[in-house]
Short mmCIF file of C-alpha atoms in Angstrom, two decimals:
data_model
loop_
_atom_site.label_atom_id
_atom_site.label_comp_id
_atom_site.label_asym_id
_atom_site.label_seq_id
_atom_site.Cartn_x
_atom_site.Cartn_y
_atom_site.Cartn_z
CA MET C 1360 -40.28 51.05 36.32
CA HIS C 1361 -41.89 47.24 36.42
CA GLY C 1362 -43.90 47.75 33.16
CA GLN C 1363 -42.70 50.04 31.43
CA ARG C 1364 -41.31 50.48 27.77
CA TRP C 1365 -38.45 52.57 26.80
CA LYS C 1366 -37.34 53.50 23.39
CA ARG C 1367 -33.50 52.39 23.50
CA THR C 1368 -31.71 54.11 21.02
CA PHE C 1369 -28.40 50.79 19.35
CA VAL C 1370 -25.55 52.69 17.41
CA GLN C 1371 -22.62 50.86 15.71
CA ARG C 1372 -19.03 52.21 16.34
CA LYS C 1373 -15.92 53.30 13.87
CA ASP C 1374 -13.89 51.48 15.23
CA GLY C 1375 -16.89 48.38 14.95
CA LYS C 1376 -17.87 48.24 18.62
CA TYR C 1377 -21.62 48.72 19.96
CA LEU C 1378 -23.01 51.02 21.86
CA ILE C 1379 -26.14 50.91 23.97
CA TYR C 1380 -27.95 54.47 24.41
CA LEU C 1381 -30.85 54.41 27.89
CA PRO C 1382 -33.96 57.75 28.92
CA LYS C 1383 -31.72 59.05 31.45
CA ASP C 1384 -34.41 58.82 33.78
CA LEU C 1385 -34.42 55.19 33.04
CA ALA C 1386 -30.74 55.31 34.01
CA GLU C 1387 -31.36 57.27 37.21
CA ASP C 1388 -34.38 55.25 38.58
CA SER C 1389 -33.86 53.82 41.91
CA MET C 1390 -34.94 50.74 40.58
CA PHE C 1391 -32.27 50.25 38.37
CA PRO C 1392 -29.72 47.78 38.72
CA PHE C 1393 -26.55 49.15 36.82
CA LYS C 1394 -25.46 52.47 40.00
CA ASP C 1395 -21.87 54.22 40.41
CA SER C 1396 -20.66 53.83 37.13
CA ASP C 1397 -20.27 55.54 33.51
CA SER C 1398 -19.04 52.26 31.06
CA ILE C 1399 -19.59 48.96 32.56
CA PHE C 1400 -19.13 45.22 30.47
CA VAL C 1401 -22.00 43.30 30.28
CA LYS C 1402 -23.48 40.21 29.14
CA VAL C 1403 -26.18 40.47 26.31
CA ALA C 1404 -28.26 36.57 25.63
CA PHE C 1405 -31.59 36.81 23.40
CA GLU C 1406 -33.27 33.62 21.73
CA LEU C 1407 -33.10 34.21 17.90
CA GLY C 1408 -36.69 35.61 16.84
CA GLY C 1409 -37.27 36.59 19.79
CA LYS C 1410 -38.11 39.68 21.11
CA LYS C 1411 -36.81 40.53 24.62
CA LEU C 1412 -32.37 41.23 25.15
CA LEU C 1413 -31.67 39.97 28.40
CA VAL C 1414 -28.66 43.05 29.91
CA GLU C 1415 -26.63 41.64 33.16
CA LYS C 1416 -23.57 43.30 35.02
CA TRP C 1417 -20.37 40.99 33.12
CA ARG C 1418 -18.35 39.30 36.03
CA GLU C 1419 -15.14 37.92 35.11
CA PRO C 1420 -15.29 34.62 35.40
CA LYS C 1421 -14.71 32.40 38.80
CA SER C 1422 -10.53 30.75 37.94
CA GLU C 1423 -9.90 26.87 39.73
#
């Protein structure tokens, strides 16, 4: 998976939320980090003007 480029689809739903669709081969790759889930919450980060989008599994912040 490392070094490969994949085409993604970014879609806005009627309720204003967005979905990111990934190719099946990418999502089923043994190196793909998100497993055993149809839907997950993610954290998305990017730099203005940058060319990269970082997607991480969202975790509930620890309460103090």
